[in-house]
Amino acid sequence: MAKRNLKQKNNNEEQLESKLIDLARTIRVTGGGKHLSFRAAVVVGDKRGKVGFGIGKSKDTTEAIEKAFKQAKKNMFPVVIKDETIPHKVYAKHDAAEVYLFPQRKGIGIVAGGVVRVICNFAGIKNVSSKIIGRTKNKISNALATIKALKKLKPIVTKENKEDIKNEESAQSN
């Protein structure tokens, strides 16, 4: 897994980090012969609550990685983080991959393997544990299951923050 730090200048001068989690050579056999292409999977995050995942395909590896990076940047979404961890346990499934994410107290760190660790790190989650239950070791399926799990996270509603959450939801819907 190769790691690249790419600094992108947007309106708010955000710094994005990206990591190549999978690069595969694919061959399509046709009547005219074998056609070689590459597939790249990239995770992008700012370590402050936004993360994205993208897949790119091309005949050249660098072009496939760039396409995956652009798609991951386009697919970035905010992650609900409370006290450097997730607010509640969450489960998600994608194809044969099943992922559980559990909140942890401060000081535990990221207790996760493979792609789940990378995604949680780039999202800015510092204390979390996970379990991959599924019957696959496919990195892309595990990454998509982790992304689904992070999208399921909801903030915990208390009397103090009830109005703040309603205001944020109405601002996001507009």
CSV table of C-alpha atoms in Angstrom, one decimal:
chain,number,residue,atom,x,y,z
A,1,MET,CA,0.0,0.0,0.0
A,2,ALA,CA,1.6,3.2,-1.1
A,3,LYS,CA,1.0,6.5,0.7
A,4,ARG,CA,0.9,9.9,-0.9
A,5,ASN,CA,0.4,13.3,0.7
A,6,LEU,CA,-1.4,15.5,-1.7
A,7,LYS,CA,-2.0,19.1,-0.7
A,8,GLN,CA,-4.9,20.5,-2.6
A,9,LYS,CA,-5.7,24.3,-2.5
A,10,ASN,CA,-9.4,25.0,-2.3
A,11,ASN,CA,-11.2,28.0,-0.9
A,12,ASN,CA,-10.4,27.0,2.7
A,13,GLU,CA,-6.9,25.7,2.0
A,14,GLU,CA,-7.6,22.2,3.2
A,15,GLN,CA,-4.9,19.5,3.2
A,16,LEU,CA,-5.9,16.1,1.9
A,17,GLU,CA,-4.0,12.9,2.5
A,18,SER,CA,-4.6,9.9,0.2
A,19,LYS,CA,-3.5,6.3,0.3
A,20,LEU,CA,-3.6,3.7,-2.4
A,21,ILE,CA,-5.2,0.7,-0.9
A,22,ASP,CA,-5.4,-1.6,-4.0
A,23,LEU,CA,-3.9,-1.7,-7.4
A,24,ALA,CA,-4.9,-4.6,-9.6
A,25,ARG,CA,-4.0,-5.5,-13.2
A,26,THR,CA,-7.1,-6.7,-15.1
A,27,ILE,CA,-7.2,-8.6,-18.4
A,28,ARG,CA,-10.2,-8.7,-20.7
A,29,VAL,CA,-10.0,-11.4,-23.3
A,30,THR,CA,-11.6,-10.7,-26.6
A,31,GLY,CA,-11.6,-12.2,-30.1
A,32,GLY,CA,-8.7,-9.8,-31.0
A,33,GLY,CA,-6.6,-10.8,-28.0
A,34,LYS,CA,-6.0,-9.8,-24.4
A,35,HIS,CA,-6.6,-6.2,-23.3
A,36,LEU,CA,-4.7,-5.1,-20.2
A,37,SER,CA,-5.9,-2.4,-17.8
A,38,PHE,CA,-5.4,-1.3,-14.2
A,39,ARG,CA,-7.8,-0.7,-11.4
A,40,ALA,CA,-6.9,1.5,-8.4
A,41,ALA,CA,-8.7,2.1,-5.1
A,42,VAL,CA,-7.8,5.2,-3.1
A,43,VAL,CA,-8.9,6.6,0.3
A,44,VAL,CA,-8.8,10.4,0.8
A,45,GLY,CA,-9.3,12.3,4.1
A,46,ASP,CA,-8.5,15.5,5.9
A,47,LYS,CA,-8.2,13.9,9.4
A,48,ARG,CA,-10.8,16.4,10.6
A,49,GLY,CA,-14.0,14.6,9.9
A,50,LYS,CA,-14.2,14.1,6.1
A,51,VAL,CA,-13.3,11.0,4.2
A,52,GLY,CA,-13.9,9.6,0.7
A,53,PHE,CA,-13.2,6.5,-1.3
A,54,GLY,CA,-12.8,6.1,-5.1
A,55,ILE,CA,-12.0,3.6,-7.7
A,56,GLY,CA,-10.4,4.4,-11.1
A,57,LYS,CA,-9.7,2.3,-14.1
A,58,SER,CA,-7.3,3.0,-17.0
A,59,LYS,CA,-4.7,1.4,-19.3
A,60,ASP,CA,-2.0,3.3,-17.3
A,61,THR,CA,-1.4,2.9,-13.6
A,62,THR,CA,-0.8,6.6,-12.9
A,63,GLU,CA,-3.9,7.6,-14.8
A,64,ALA,CA,-5.9,5.0,-12.9
A,65,ILE,CA,-4.6,6.3,-9.5
A,66,GLU,CA,-5.4,9.9,-10.6
A,67,LYS,CA,-9.0,8.9,-11.6
A,68,ALA,CA,-9.5,7.1,-8.3
A,69,PHE,CA,-8.2,10.2,-6.4
A,70,LYS,CA,-10.6,12.5,-8.2
A,71,GLN,CA,-13.5,10.2,-7.5
A,72,ALA,CA,-12.6,9.8,-3.9
A,73,LYS,CA,-12.3,13.6,-3.5
A,74,LYS,CA,-15.8,13.9,-5.2
A,75,ASN,CA,-17.2,11.3,-2.9
A,76,MET,CA,-16.0,12.9,0.4
A,77,PHE,CA,-18.6,13.1,3.2
A,78,PRO,CA,-18.6,14.3,6.8
A,79,VAL,CA,-18.2,11.7,9.6
A,80,VAL,CA,-19.9,12.2,13.0
A,81,ILE,CA,-17.1,12.3,15.6
A,82,LYS,CA,-17.7,12.7,19.4
A,83,ASP,CA,-14.7,13.0,21.7
A,84,GLU,CA,-12.2,11.6,19.1
A,85,THR,CA,-14.4,8.4,18.7
A,86,ILE,CA,-17.7,7.5,17.1
A,87,PRO,CA,-20.9,8.2,19.0
A,88,HIS,CA,-22.3,4.6,19.0
A,89,LYS,CA,-21.6,1.1,17.7
A,90,VAL,CA,-22.5,0.6,14.0
A,91,TYR,CA,-22.8,-2.3,11.6
A,92,ALA,CA,-22.8,-2.3,7.8
A,93,LYS,CA,-22.6,-4.9,5.1
A,94,HIS,CA,-21.5,-4.7,1.4
A,95,ASP,CA,-21.6,-7.8,-0.7
A,96,ALA,CA,-19.8,-10.5,1.4
A,97,ALA,CA,-18.0,-7.9,3.7
A,98,GLU,CA,-19.5,-7.2,7.1
A,99,VAL,CA,-18.0,-4.6,9.4
A,100,TYR,CA,-18.7,-3.6,13.0
A,101,LEU,CA,-17.3,-0.4,14.5
A,102,PHE,CA,-17.3,0.2,18.2
A,103,PRO,CA,-16.5,3.4,20.1
A,104,GLN,CA,-13.6,3.4,22.6
A,105,ARG,CA,-12.4,5.6,25.4
A,106,LYS,CA,-9.5,8.0,25.0
A,107,GLY,CA,-6.1,6.4,24.8
A,108,ILE,CA,-7.1,3.1,23.2
A,109,GLY,CA,-6.3,4.2,19.6
A,110,ILE,CA,-7.5,2.6,16.4
A,111,VAL,CA,-7.9,-1.2,16.9
A,112,ALA,CA,-8.6,-2.2,13.4
A,113,GLY,CA,-7.0,-4.0,10.6
A,114,GLY,CA,-6.3,-3.3,6.9
A,115,VAL,CA,-8.6,-0.9,5.1
A,116,VAL,CA,-10.7,-0.1,8.2
A,117,ARG,CA,-7.7,1.3,10.0
A,118,VAL,CA,-6.8,3.6,7.0
A,119,ILE,CA,-10.4,4.9,6.6
A,120,CYS,CA,-10.8,5.6,10.3
A,121,ASN,CA,-7.4,7.3,10.5
A,122,PHE,CA,-8.2,9.6,7.5
A,123,ALA,CA,-11.6,10.4,8.9
A,124,GLY,CA,-10.0,11.7,12.0
A,125,ILE,CA,-11.3,9.1,14.4
A,126,LYS,CA,-8.6,8.4,17.0
A,127,ASN,CA,-10.2,5.8,19.3
A,128,VAL,CA,-12.2,3.0,17.7
A,129,SER,CA,-12.2,-0.7,17.4
A,130,SER,CA,-13.6,-2.8,14.6
A,131,LYS,CA,-14.3,-6.3,13.6
A,132,ILE,CA,-14.5,-7.6,10.0
A,133,ILE,CA,-17.0,-10.5,10.2
A,134,GLY,CA,-17.5,-11.1,6.5
A,135,ARG,CA,-16.2,-14.0,4.6
A,136,THR,CA,-14.1,-12.0,2.2
A,137,LYS,CA,-10.6,-10.4,2.3
A,138,ASN,CA,-11.5,-8.2,-0.7
A,139,LYS,CA,-10.1,-4.7,0.2
A,140,ILE,CA,-12.7,-2.8,-1.9
A,141,SER,CA,-15.7,-4.7,-0.4
A,142,ASN,CA,-14.3,-4.1,3.1
A,143,ALA,CA,-13.7,-0.4,2.4
A,144,LEU,CA,-17.2,0.1,1.0
A,145,ALA,CA,-18.7,-1.7,4.1
A,146,THR,CA,-16.7,0.7,6.3
A,147,ILE,CA,-17.9,3.7,4.4
A,148,LYS,CA,-21.5,2.5,4.7
A,149,ALA,CA,-21.0,2.1,8.5
A,150,LEU,CA,-19.5,5.6,8.8
A,151,LYS,CA,-22.5,7.1,6.8
A,152,LYS,CA,-24.9,5.4,9.3
A,153,LEU,CA,-23.5,7.3,12.3
A,154,LYS,CA,-25.9,9.7,13.9
A,155,PRO,CA,-25.1,12.2,16.6
A,156,ILE,CA,-26.4,11.4,20.1
A,157,VAL,CA,-29.3,13.7,21.0
A,158,THR,CA,-29.5,15.2,24.4
A,159,LYS,CA,-31.6,18.1,25.8
A,160,GLU,CA,-28.6,20.4,25.5
A,161,ASN,CA,-27.7,19.7,21.8
A,162,LYS,CA,-31.2,19.0,20.4
A,163,GLU,CA,-31.6,22.4,18.8
A,164,ASP,CA,-28.0,22.4,17.4
A,165,ILE,CA,-28.6,19.1,15.7
A,166,LYS,CA,-31.9,20.3,14.1
A,167,ASN,CA,-30.2,23.5,12.9
A,168,GLU,CA,-27.3,21.4,11.3
A,169,GLU,CA,-29.8,19.0,9.6
A,170,SER,CA,-31.8,21.9,8.2
A,171,ALA,CA,-28.7,23.6,6.9
A,172,GLN,CA,-27.5,20.4,5.2
A,173,SER,CA,-30.8,19.8,3.5
A,174,ASN,CA,-30.8,23.3,2.0
